[in-house]
Coordinates of N, CA and C in Angstrom, one line a residue:
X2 N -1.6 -13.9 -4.2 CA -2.2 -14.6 -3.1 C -1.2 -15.0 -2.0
X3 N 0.2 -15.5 -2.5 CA 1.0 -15.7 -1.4 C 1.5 -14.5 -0.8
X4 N 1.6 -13.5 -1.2 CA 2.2 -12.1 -0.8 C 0.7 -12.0 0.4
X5 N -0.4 -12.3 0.4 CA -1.5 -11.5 0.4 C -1.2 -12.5 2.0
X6 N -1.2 -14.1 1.9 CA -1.0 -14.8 2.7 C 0.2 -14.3 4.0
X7 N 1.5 -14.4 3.2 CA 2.8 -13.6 4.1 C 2.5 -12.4 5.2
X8 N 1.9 -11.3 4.4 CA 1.3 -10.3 4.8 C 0.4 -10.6 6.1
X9 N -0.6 -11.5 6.0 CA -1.5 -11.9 7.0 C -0.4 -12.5 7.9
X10 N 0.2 -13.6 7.7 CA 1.0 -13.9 9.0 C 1.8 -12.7 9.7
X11 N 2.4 -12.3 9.1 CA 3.3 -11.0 9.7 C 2.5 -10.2 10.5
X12 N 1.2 -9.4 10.5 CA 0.1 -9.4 11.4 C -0.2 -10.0 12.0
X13 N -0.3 -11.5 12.2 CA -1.2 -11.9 13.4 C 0.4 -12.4 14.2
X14 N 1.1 -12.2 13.8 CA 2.6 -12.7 14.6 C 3.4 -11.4 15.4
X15 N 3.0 -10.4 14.8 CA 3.2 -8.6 15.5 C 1.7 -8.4 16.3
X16 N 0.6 -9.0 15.8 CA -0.8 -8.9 16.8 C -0.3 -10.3 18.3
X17 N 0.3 -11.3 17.6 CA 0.6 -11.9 18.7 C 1.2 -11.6 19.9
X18 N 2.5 -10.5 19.3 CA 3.2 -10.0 20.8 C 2.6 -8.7 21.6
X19 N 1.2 -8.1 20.5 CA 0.8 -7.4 21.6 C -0.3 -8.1 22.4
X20 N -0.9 -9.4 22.2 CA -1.9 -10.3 23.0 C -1.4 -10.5 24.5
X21 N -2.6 -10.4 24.6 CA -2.8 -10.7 26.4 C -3.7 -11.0 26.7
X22 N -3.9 -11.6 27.6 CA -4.5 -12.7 28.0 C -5.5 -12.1 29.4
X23 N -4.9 -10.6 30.0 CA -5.5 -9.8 30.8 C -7.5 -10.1 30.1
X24 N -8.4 -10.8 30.8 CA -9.6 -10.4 30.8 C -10.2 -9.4 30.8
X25 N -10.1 -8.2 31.6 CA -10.7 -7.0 31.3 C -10.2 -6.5 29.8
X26 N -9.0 -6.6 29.5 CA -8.3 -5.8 28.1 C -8.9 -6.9 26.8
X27 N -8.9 -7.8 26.8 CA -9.9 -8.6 25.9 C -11.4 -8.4 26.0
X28 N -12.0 -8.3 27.1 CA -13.2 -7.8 27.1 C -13.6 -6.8 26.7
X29 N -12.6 -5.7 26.6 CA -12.9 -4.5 26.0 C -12.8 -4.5 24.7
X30 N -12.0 -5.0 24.2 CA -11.8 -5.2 22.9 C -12.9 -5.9 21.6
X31 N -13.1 -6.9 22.7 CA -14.3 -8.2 21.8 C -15.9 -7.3 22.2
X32 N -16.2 -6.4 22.9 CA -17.2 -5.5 23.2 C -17.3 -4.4 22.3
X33 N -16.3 -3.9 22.0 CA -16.1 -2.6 21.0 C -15.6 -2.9 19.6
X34 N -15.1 -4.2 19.4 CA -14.8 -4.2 17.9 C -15.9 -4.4 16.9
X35 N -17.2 -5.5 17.3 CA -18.4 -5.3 16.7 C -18.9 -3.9 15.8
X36 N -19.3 -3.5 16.8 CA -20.0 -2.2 16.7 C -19.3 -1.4 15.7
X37 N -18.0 -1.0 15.9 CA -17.2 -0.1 15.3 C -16.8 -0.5 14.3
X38 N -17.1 -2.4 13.6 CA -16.4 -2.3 12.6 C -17.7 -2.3 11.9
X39 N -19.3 -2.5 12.3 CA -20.4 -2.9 12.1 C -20.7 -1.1 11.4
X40 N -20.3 -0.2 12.1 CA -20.7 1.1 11.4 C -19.2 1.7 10.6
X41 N -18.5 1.2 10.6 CA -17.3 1.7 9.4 C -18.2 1.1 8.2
X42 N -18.4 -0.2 8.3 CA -19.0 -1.1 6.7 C -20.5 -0.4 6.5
X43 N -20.9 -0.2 7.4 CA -22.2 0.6 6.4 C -21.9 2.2 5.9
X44 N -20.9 3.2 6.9 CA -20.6 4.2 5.8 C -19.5 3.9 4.7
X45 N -19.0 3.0 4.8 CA -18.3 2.8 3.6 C -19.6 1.8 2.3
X46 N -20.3 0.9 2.4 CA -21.5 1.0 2.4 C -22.4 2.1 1.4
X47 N -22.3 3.0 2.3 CA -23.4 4.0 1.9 C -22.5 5.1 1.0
X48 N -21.2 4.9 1.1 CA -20.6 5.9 0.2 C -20.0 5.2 -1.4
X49 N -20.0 4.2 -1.1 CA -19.6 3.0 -2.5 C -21.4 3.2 -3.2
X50 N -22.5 3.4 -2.5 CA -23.5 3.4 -3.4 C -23.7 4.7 -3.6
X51 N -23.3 5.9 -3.2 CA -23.3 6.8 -3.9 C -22.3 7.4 -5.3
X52 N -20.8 6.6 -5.2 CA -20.1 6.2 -6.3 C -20.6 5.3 -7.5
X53 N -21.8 4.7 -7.2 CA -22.3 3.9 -8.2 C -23.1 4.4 -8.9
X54 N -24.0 4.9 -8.1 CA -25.3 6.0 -8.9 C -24.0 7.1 -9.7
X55 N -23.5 7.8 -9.0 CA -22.3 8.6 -9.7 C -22.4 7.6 -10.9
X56 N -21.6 6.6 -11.2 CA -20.8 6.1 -12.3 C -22.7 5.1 -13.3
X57 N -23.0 5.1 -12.4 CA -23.9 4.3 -13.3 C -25.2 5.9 -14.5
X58 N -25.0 7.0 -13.3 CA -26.1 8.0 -14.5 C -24.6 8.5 -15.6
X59 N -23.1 8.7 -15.1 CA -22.6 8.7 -16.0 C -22.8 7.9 -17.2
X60 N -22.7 6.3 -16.8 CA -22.7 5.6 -18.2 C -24.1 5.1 -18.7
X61 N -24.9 5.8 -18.4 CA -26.5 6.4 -19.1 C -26.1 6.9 -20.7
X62 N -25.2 7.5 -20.8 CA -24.4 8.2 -22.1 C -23.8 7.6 -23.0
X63 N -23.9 7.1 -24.1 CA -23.4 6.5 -25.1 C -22.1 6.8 -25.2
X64 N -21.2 5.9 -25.7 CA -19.7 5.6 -25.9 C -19.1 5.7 -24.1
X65 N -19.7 5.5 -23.1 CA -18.8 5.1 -21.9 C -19.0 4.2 -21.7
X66 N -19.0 3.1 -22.4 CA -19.0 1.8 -21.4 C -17.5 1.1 -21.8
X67 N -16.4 1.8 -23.0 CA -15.1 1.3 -23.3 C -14.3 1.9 -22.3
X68 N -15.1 3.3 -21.5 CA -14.0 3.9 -20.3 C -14.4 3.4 -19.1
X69 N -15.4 2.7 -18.7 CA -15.7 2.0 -17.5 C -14.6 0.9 -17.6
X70 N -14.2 0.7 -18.7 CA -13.3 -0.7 -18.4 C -12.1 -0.4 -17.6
X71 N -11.7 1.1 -17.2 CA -10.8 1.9 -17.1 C -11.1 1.3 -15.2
X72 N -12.0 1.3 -15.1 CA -12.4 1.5 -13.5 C -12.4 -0.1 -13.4
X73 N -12.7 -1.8 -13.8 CA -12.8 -2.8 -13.8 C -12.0 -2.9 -12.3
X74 N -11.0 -2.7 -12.5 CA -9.4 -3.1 -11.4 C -10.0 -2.7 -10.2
X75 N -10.4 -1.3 -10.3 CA -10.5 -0.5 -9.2 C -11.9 -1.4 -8.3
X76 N -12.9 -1.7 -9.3 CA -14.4 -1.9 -8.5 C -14.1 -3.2 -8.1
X77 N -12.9 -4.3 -8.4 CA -12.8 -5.6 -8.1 C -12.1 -5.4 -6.8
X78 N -11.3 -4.4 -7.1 CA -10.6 -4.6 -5.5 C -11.6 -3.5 -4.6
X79 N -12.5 -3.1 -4.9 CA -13.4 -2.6 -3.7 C -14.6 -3.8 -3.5
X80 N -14.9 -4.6 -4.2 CA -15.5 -5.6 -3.9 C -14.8 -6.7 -3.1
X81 N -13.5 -6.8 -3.5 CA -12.7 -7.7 -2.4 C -12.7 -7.4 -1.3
X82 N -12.2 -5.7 -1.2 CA -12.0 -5.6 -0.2 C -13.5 -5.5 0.7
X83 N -14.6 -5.0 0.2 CA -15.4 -5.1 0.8 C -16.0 -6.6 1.8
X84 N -15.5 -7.4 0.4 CA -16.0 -9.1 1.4 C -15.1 -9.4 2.7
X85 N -14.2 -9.0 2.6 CA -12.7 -9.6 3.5 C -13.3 -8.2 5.0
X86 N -13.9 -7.2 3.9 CA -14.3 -6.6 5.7 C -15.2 -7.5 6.1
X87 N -16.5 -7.6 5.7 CA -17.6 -8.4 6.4 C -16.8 -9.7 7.2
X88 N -15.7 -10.5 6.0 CA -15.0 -11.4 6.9 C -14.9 -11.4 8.4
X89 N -13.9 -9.7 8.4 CA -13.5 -9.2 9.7 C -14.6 -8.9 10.4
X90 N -15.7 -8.6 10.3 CA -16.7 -8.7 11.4 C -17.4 -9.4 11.5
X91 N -17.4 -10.3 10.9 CA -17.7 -11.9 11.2 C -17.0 -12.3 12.6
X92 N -15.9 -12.6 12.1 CA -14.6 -13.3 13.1 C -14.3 -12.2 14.3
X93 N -14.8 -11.0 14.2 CA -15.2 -10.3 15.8 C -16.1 -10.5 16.4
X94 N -17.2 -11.0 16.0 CA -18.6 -11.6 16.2 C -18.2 -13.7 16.7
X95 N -17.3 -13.8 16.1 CA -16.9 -15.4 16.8 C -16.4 -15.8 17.3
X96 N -15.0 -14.8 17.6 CA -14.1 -14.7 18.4 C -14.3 -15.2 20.0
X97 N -15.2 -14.2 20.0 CA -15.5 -13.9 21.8 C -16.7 -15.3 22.0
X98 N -17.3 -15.7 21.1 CA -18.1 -17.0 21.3 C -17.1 -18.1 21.5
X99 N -16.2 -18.6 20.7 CA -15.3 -19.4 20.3 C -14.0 -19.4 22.1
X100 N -14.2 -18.1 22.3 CA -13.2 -18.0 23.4 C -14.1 -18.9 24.8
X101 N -14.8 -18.6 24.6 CA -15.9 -19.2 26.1 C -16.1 -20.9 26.2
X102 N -16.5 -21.2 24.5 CA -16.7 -22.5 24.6 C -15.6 -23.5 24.1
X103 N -14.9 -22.7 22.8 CA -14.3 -23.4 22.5 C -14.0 -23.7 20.8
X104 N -13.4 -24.2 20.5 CA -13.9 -24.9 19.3 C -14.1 -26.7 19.3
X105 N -15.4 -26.9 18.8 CA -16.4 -28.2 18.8 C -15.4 -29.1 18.4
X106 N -14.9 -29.8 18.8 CA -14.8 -31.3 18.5 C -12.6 -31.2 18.6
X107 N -12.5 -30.2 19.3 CA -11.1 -29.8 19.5 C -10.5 -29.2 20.6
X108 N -9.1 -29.8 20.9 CA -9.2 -29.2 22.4 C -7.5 -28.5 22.2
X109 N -7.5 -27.4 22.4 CA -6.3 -26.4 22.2 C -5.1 -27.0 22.9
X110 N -4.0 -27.4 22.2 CA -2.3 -27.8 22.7 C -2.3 -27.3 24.1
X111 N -1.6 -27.7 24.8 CA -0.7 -27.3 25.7 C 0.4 -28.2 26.6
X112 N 0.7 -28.8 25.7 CA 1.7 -29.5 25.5 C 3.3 -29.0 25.3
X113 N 3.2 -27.8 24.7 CA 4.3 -27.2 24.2 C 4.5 -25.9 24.7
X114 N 5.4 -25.5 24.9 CA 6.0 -23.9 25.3 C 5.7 -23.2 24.4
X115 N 5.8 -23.4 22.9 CA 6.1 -22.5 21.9 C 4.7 -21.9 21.4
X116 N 3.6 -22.8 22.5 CA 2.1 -22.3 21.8 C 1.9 -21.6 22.9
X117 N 1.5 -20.5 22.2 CA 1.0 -19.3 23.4 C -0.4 -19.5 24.2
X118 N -0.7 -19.2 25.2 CA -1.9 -19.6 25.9 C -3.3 -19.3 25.0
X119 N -4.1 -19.9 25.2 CA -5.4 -20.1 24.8 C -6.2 -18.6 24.9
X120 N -6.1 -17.5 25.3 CA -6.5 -16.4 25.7 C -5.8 -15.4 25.0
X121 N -4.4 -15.4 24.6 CA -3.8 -14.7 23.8 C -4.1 -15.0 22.3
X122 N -3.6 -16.7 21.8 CA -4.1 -16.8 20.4 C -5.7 -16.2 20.0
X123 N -6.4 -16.0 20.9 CA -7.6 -15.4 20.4 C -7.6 -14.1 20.9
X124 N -7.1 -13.3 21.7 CA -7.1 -12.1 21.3 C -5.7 -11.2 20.2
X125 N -5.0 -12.1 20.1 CA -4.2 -12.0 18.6 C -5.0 -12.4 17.6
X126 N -6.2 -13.0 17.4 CA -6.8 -13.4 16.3 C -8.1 -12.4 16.2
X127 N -8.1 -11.5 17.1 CA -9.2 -10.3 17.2 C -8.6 -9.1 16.9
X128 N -7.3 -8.7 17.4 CA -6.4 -8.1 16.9 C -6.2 -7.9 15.4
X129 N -5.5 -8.9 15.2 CA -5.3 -9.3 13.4 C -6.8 -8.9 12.7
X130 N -8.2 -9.2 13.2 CA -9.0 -8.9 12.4 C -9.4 -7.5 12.1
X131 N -8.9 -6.6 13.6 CA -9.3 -5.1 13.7 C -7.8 -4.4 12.7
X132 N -6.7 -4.7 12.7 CA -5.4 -4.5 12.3 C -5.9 -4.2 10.5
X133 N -6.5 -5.5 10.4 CA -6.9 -6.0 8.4 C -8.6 -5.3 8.1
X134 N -9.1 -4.9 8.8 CA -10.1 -4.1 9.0 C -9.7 -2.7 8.6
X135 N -8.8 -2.5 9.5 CA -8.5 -0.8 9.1 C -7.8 -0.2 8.1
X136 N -6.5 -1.8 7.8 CA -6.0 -1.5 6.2 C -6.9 -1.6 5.7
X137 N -8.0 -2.7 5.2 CA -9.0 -2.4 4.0 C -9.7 -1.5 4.3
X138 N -9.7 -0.8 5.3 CA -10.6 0.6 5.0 C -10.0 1.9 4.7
X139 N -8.7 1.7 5.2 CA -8.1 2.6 4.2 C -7.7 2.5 2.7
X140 N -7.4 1.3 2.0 CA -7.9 0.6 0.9 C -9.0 1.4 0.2
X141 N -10.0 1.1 1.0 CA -11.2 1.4 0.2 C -11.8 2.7 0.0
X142 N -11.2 3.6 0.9 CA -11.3 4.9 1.1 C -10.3 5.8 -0.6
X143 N -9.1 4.9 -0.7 CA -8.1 5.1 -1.6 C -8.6 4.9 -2.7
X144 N -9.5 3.9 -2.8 CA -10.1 3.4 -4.5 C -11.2 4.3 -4.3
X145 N -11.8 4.5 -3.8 CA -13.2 5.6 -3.6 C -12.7 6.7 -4.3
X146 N -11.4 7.4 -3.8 CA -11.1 8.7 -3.9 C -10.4 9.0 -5.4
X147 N -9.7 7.4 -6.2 CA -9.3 7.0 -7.3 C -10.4 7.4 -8.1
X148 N -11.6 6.9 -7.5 CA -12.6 6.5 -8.9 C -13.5 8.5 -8.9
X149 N -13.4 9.0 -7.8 CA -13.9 10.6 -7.8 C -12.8 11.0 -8.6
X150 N -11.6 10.8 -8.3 CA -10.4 11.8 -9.1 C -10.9 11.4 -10.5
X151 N -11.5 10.1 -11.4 CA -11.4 10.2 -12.5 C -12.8 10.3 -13.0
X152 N -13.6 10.4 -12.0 CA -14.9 11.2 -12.9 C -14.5 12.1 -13.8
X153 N -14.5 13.4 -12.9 CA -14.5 14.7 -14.2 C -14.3 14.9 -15.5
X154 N -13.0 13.3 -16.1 CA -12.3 13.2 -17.2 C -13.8 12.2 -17.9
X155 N -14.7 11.6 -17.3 CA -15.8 11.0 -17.8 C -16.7 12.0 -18.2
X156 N -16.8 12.8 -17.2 CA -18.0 13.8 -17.2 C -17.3 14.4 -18.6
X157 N -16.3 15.2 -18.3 CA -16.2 16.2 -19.9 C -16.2 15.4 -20.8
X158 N -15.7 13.9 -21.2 CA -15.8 13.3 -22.5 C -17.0 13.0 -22.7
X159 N -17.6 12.9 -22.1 CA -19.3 13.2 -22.1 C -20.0 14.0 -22.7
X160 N -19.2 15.2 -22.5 CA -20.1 16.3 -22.4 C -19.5 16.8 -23.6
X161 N -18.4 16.7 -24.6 CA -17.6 17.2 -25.5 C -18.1 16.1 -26.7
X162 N -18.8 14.8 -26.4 CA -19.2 14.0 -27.2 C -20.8 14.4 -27.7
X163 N -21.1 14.8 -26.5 CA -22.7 15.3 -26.8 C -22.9 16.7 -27.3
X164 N -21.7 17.5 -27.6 CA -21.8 18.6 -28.3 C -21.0 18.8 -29.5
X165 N -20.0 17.8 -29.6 CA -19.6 17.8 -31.0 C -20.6 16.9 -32.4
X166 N -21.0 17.5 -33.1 CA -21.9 17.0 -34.5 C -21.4 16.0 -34.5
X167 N -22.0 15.0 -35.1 CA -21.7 13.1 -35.4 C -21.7 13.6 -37.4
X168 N -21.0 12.2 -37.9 CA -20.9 13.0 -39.2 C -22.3 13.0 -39.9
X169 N -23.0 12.1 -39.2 CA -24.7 11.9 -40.5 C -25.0 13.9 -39.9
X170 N -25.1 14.2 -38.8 CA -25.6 15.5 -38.4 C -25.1 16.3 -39.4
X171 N -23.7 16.5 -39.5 CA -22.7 17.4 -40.7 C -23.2 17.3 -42.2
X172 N -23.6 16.2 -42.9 CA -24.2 15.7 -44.0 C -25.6 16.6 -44.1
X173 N -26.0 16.5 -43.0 CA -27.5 16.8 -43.5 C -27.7 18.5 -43.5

């Protein structure tokens, strides 16, 4: 979790020095991150439910449910990662609200040099979300391709289980 934490600052503090405060280049940004992160999560979405049907008529089959344990790791960090995206397109969805009015009951420093203007911390905070967006989708793309590379070793134990005699069969 702290590594996970460090990681996030280090992003939004390398998203900070490319922030700008230019309106048109924020606009474009908070206009187009929606959408594009809104159709990355439904085909990744629609490709995690076709890995499921995959792994779920697999384990239709007697003796796989000890090798699904094998995949446990993998479907928890595609579930993480999947929530932490929706996160990120949440917070591109509030960004651009939050920039107009504000946040309720709080009024942004400027008191100090070292706080960067009110237009940049939120397009560094739009930044960071598109930045952690595209790692977890490459993430997810990576556990996708993990859990295809180890079907076929399900599929043949499958298939070498349901053709080898059991011993009552041999007896009789």
């Amino acid at each position: 979790m702290i590594k996970t934490v460090i990681k996030l600052i280090i992003i939004f503090v390398l998203c900070l020095l490319f922030s700008t405060g230019n309106k048109e280049a924020y606009t474009f940004i908070e206009s187009a991150t929606p959408g594009i992160l809104g159709s990355l999560l439904g085909g990744l979405t629609a490709g995690i439910s076709v890995i499921f049907t995959v792994l779920i008529t697999i384990g239709a089959n007697k003796g796989t449910a000890c090798k699904f344990k094998k995949f446990e790791s993998f479907l928890n960090s595609l579930k993480n990662d999947m929530f932490v995206l929706v996160l990120c397109l949440i917070v591109s969805i509030v960004v651009p609200y939050l920039r107009l009015v504000g946040i309720p009951f709080l009024t942004y420093p400027s008191f100090t040099s070292w706080i960067p203007e009110r237009n940049i911390t939120y397009t560094a905070i739009e930044l960071t979300s598109i930045v952690v967006s595209f790692l977890l989708i490459f993430e997810v793309i990576k556990v996708m391709f993990v859990l295809i590379q180890c079907m076929p070793a399900l599929i043949n134990d499958n298939q070498e289980k349901e053709q080898s005699p059991t011993k009552s069969d041999s007896n009789e």
